[in-house]
Amino acid sequence: MIPSITDSHIEDLEAKTGLIFDQERRQAIKEFVDIQACPGSGKTTLIAAKLILLAKSWKQSTSGICVLSHTNVAKNEIISRLERDESGRKLLSYPHFIGTIQEFVNRFLALPYCRSKGISVKRIDDDFCCKHIEANLAWGTRKALETKQNVNISDLQFRYVNHEFEKTVPWFNKAPPSASYTNLCSIKDKMFKEGLFFFREMFELAKAYFDINPSVIEAIRSRFPLVLVDEMQDTSLAQDEIINNIFSYGGGALQRLGDADQAIFSGDEKETSNSYNDLQLKVINTSHRFNPSVAALASRLSTNKVPLTSTQLINNAQPHTIYIVDELNRPRVFSAFAQLCANNLPLSEKHPIKAVGGIGKTKPEGLTVKHYFPNFEKSNSSKNFKPAKLIEYFRETQKITTCNADSYKIVLEGIRRLLDIAGYEYISISQLKGMLKEFSNHNEINQKIIGIQRSDLNGSHGWENNIKDLLTVLGLLDSYDVLTDFISYAAPRPVADDEFVSANIYAEEVNGRDIYIEVDTIHSVKGETHAATLMLETKFYEYDVHQMLDYIIGTKKTKPTGVRKPKFMKQLYVAMTRPKHLIGIAIDESRFPEAKRALAIANGWNVVDLTVAN
Ligand SMILES: Nc1ncnc2c1ncn2[C@@H]1O[C@H](COP(=O)(O)OP(=O)(O)OP(=O)(O)O)[C@@H](O)[C@H]1O
């Protein structure tokens, strides 16, 4: 039933794509076994290759392949690779499924449960739920919450326990006769009735579905006899349980891929463990991404002591540099790193240079990316462009003068948000593009979009007429009420025209070479390949680089213990394994004593003191 993949299939693919799959990777392609593989080892590439080979000989018309990932970024990466191949494209429609674990649970379990019980689902959105709760708190509850530390309003959720839904109410372990408790409970009950849910609650609705319809597991197994899971290291306990519950059985083919050393999922502490990260598998440790000198330094931060190696045979050691800064001189690190990059990166190198830190949010008393780069705004990163109003998408397109495809993509993002708020399932941009092409009034839709892009977006009257027309041609006018907030007019923000594009970028010309350093958080650059990466020390209760310094300079090798150190290690490992060529690190002078500087130099680092005037 499941097509087998042979060496000769793999060799044909190698010839077609120029990729090389060694014995370890070939085995991972031919068999359905869990794989742990280091950064840049080609997990995503391997999954796409395997899927293309499977698609070539997939015969069943009512059962298909299920591909699950943790993030939309990873899902879209797989989709875009399949789109480029004729056989791969077959996997983008029924009976196959490619999506995040969350989408899978919503679509095949939680939403069918709600339909069977007549529960309406209007919106699944953590931010929206938190704002809704905030807005509905009684005065007394708000005051009481303000006095409590570590109380998270996002914990006001349902759990399915012993065949019924129970509320978890933040800071109340048992039901007391208190007005605040009653207020929180009534807000939550109303949210359930109104169809407002947290993402995590979909897993509880799924549990309820298993309860009332135990045969659903068999049905899903027969629909998807073959399952591949990417980014397995970041799955939460709830996600892990559901994958095991449905797909871990004799006779099914389940393959999970990931890298336990890169597990930087930032969720609820109690929910982070999973059955995959504790497996003691032989890790594929050869990376196609970085050179041997990066491999040697990054290995020191591998929690599981994976000795990283590079597929590049020549060890062209680079001047990986630790920059010593102080409060006054922190921003100087960008210029110093720009010079290092200009002098050492090959001119042909097209990958971006990035500066990343663990903490991006403004925290005046802490140390964040903003302390190095005051213009940093997380929401301004092009990847994070997620404005509160649809009109901002159209305004954004007006800033693009050169490429129609880019501005069309921005409009599609806006339409995708419309569909999301109107309660439709998540679809990728390319799926949406394909869908719109199928519409009989496709031309009319395009003309309307172009008309709005060319219109004056500075007046509410014109915008309101335009938006009604757009909803009409899209067939979404019935959802007007749910969409009101998102489609309403908002005056332009008083910011520079190029804010979104340039706010997070440091630019400098060095000896006639333009160097751009994009500033971001470590979480945002997972899965990326950079030309060079600069790590900025930040503080979350403790200073991350400082806490990891002995590992970085190679004087400590034991597994870190405690609450924060293991997390810091994984975060810094993700950062240090992004670059192909060069690593930079910024640390404050007070946390880098003289004796350690000498050890760092002896163990492969350049040390540059930016606190000394030159
Ligand atoms: N089999 C291969 N032959 C040659 N190059 C490859 C192969 N597989 C991957 N690469 C290249 O190596 C780089 C990293 O690949 P990829 O992003 O798939 O790694 P990954 O294991 O998913 O990384 P990470 O764990 O950091 O997300 C890419 O530039 C990719 O083109």
PDB file of N, CA and C and ligand atoms in Angstrom, residues 19-21 38-45 81 262 288-289 527 529 578, ligand 1:
ATOM      1  N   LEU A  19      21.264  17.490  -5.598  1.00  0.00           N
ATOM      2  CA  LEU A  19      21.450  17.209  -4.160  1.00  0.00           C
ATOM      3  C   LEU A  19      22.161  15.863  -4.001  1.00  0.00           C
ATOM      4  N   ILE A  20      22.847  15.722  -2.883  1.00  0.00           N
ATOM      5  CA  ILE A  20      23.529  14.454  -2.609  1.00  0.00           C
ATOM      6  C   ILE A  20      22.939  13.881  -1.324  1.00  0.00           C
ATOM      7  N   PHE A  21      22.552  12.616  -1.361  1.00  0.00           N
ATOM      8  CA  PHE A  21      22.058  11.968  -0.148  1.00  0.00           C
ATOM      9  C   PHE A  21      23.007  10.818   0.214  1.00  0.00           C
ATOM     10  N   CYS A  38      21.164  17.288  12.879  1.00  0.00           N
ATOM     11  CA  CYS A  38      21.677  18.580  13.353  1.00  0.00           C
ATOM     12  C   CYS A  38      21.228  19.750  12.462  1.00  0.00           C
ATOM     13  N   PRO A  39      21.474  20.993  12.891  1.00  0.00           N
ATOM     14  CA  PRO A  39      21.109  22.151  12.081  1.00  0.00           C
ATOM     15  C   PRO A  39      21.784  22.085  10.711  1.00  0.00           C
ATOM     16  N   GLY A  40      21.013  22.403   9.679  1.00  0.00           N
ATOM     17  CA  GLY A  40      21.578  22.445   8.327  1.00  0.00           C
ATOM     18  C   GLY A  40      21.863  21.081   7.734  1.00  0.00           C
ATOM     19  N   SER A  41      21.406  20.011   8.426  1.00  0.00           N
ATOM     20  CA  SER A  41      21.665  18.666   7.901  1.00  0.00           C
ATOM     21  C   SER A  41      20.733  18.349   6.738  1.00  0.00           C
ATOM     22  N   GLY A  42      19.743  19.204   6.519  1.00  0.00           N
ATOM     23  CA  GLY A  42      18.865  19.015   5.360  1.00  0.00           C
ATOM     24  C   GLY A  42      17.569  18.292   5.690  1.00  0.00           C
ATOM     25  N   LYS A  43      17.028  18.502   6.893  1.00  0.00           N
ATOM     26  CA  LYS A  43      15.780  17.815   7.266  1.00  0.00           C
ATOM     27  C   LYS A  43      14.635  18.220   6.330  1.00  0.00           C
ATOM     28  N   THR A  44      14.495  19.541   6.144  1.00  0.00           N
ATOM     29  CA  THR A  44      13.394  20.023   5.305  1.00  0.00           C
ATOM     30  C   THR A  44      13.594  19.548   3.873  1.00  0.00           C
ATOM     31  N   THR A  45      14.846  19.591   3.417  1.00  0.00           N
ATOM     32  CA  THR A  45      15.172  19.141   2.059  1.00  0.00           C
ATOM     33  C   THR A  45      14.842  17.658   1.917  1.00  0.00           C
ATOM     34  N   ARG A  81       8.460  23.889  -1.881  1.00  0.00           N
ATOM     35  CA  ARG A  81       9.350  22.939  -2.570  1.00  0.00           C
ATOM     36  C   ARG A  81       8.546  21.942  -3.404  1.00  0.00           C
ATOM     37  N   GLN A 262      17.596  21.868  19.390  1.00  0.00           N
ATOM     38  CA  GLN A 262      17.011  23.145  18.951  1.00  0.00           C
ATOM     39  C   GLN A 262      15.599  23.349  19.505  1.00  0.00           C
ATOM     40  N   HIS A 288      25.159  20.716   5.922  1.00  0.00           N
ATOM     41  CA  HIS A 288      25.454  21.309   4.615  1.00  0.00           C
ATOM     42  C   HIS A 288      25.543  22.827   4.735  1.00  0.00           C
ATOM     43  N   ARG A 289      25.146  23.359   5.892  1.00  0.00           N
ATOM     44  CA  ARG A 289      25.016  24.814   6.007  1.00  0.00           C
ATOM     45  C   ARG A 289      26.345  25.514   6.265  1.00  0.00           C
ATOM     46  N   GLY A 527      15.405  27.841  11.644  1.00  0.00           N
ATOM     47  CA  GLY A 527      15.276  27.229  10.313  1.00  0.00           C
ATOM     48  C   GLY A 527      15.967  28.026   9.214  1.00  0.00           C
ATOM     49  N   THR A 529      19.026  30.168   7.095  1.00  0.00           N
ATOM     50  CA  THR A 529      20.457  30.116   6.804  1.00  0.00           C
ATOM     51  C   THR A 529      20.937  31.554   6.619  1.00  0.00           C
ATOM     52  N   ARG A 578      23.049  29.238  12.591  1.00  0.00           N
ATOM     53  CA  ARG A 578      22.456  29.866  11.392  1.00  0.00           C
ATOM     54  C   ARG A 578      23.501  30.217  10.343  1.00  0.00           C
TER      55      ARG A 578
HETATM   56  N1  LIG B   1      21.193  16.573   0.400  1.00  0.00           N
HETATM   57  C1  LIG B   1      21.685  17.803   0.254  1.00  0.00           C
HETATM   58  N2  LIG B   1      22.699  18.040  -0.613  1.00  0.00           N
HETATM   59  C2  LIG B   1      23.201  19.283  -0.735  1.00  0.00           C
HETATM   60  N3  LIG B   1      22.757  20.372  -0.054  1.00  0.00           N
HETATM   61  C3  LIG B   1      21.768  20.208   0.811  1.00  0.00           C
HETATM   62  C4  LIG B   1      21.170  18.906   1.032  1.00  0.00           C
HETATM   63  N4  LIG B   1      20.219  19.042   1.958  1.00  0.00           N
HETATM   64  C5  LIG B   1      20.208  20.343   2.327  1.00  0.00           C
HETATM   65  N5  LIG B   1      21.125  21.045   1.655  1.00  0.00           N
HETATM   66  C6  LIG B   1      21.378  22.485   1.821  1.00  0.00           C
HETATM   67  O1  LIG B   1      21.735  22.717   3.194  1.00  0.00           O
HETATM   68  C7  LIG B   1      21.106  23.867   3.738  1.00  0.00           C
HETATM   69  C8  LIG B   1      20.279  23.539   4.980  1.00  0.00           C
HETATM   70  O2  LIG B   1      19.220  22.659   4.617  1.00  0.00           O
HETATM   71  P1  LIG B   1      17.842  22.594   5.449  1.00  0.00           P
HETATM   72  O3  LIG B   1      17.330  23.971   5.685  1.00  0.00           O
HETATM   73  O4  LIG B   1      16.970  21.587   4.754  1.00  0.00           O
HETATM   74  O5  LIG B   1      18.390  22.017   6.834  1.00  0.00           O
HETATM   75  P2  LIG B   1      17.603  21.710   8.185  1.00  0.00           P
HETATM   76  O6  LIG B   1      18.161  20.409   8.690  1.00  0.00           O
HETATM   77  O7  LIG B   1      16.133  21.745   7.966  1.00  0.00           O
HETATM   78  O8  LIG B   1      18.118  22.927   9.089  1.00  0.00           O
HETATM   79  P3  LIG B   1      17.570  23.483  10.529  1.00  0.00           P
HETATM   80  O9  LIG B   1      17.560  22.337  11.501  1.00  0.00           O
HETATM   81  O10 LIG B   1      18.567  24.520  10.933  1.00  0.00           O
HETATM   82  O11 LIG B   1      16.210  24.035  10.278  1.00  0.00           O
HETATM   83  C9  LIG B   1      20.280  24.449   2.594  1.00  0.00           C
HETATM   84  O12 LIG B   1      21.031  25.495   2.002  1.00  0.00           O
HETATM   85  C10 LIG B   1      20.107  23.277   1.639  1.00  0.00           C
HETATM   86  O13 LIG B   1      19.974  23.707   0.278  1.00  0.00           O
END
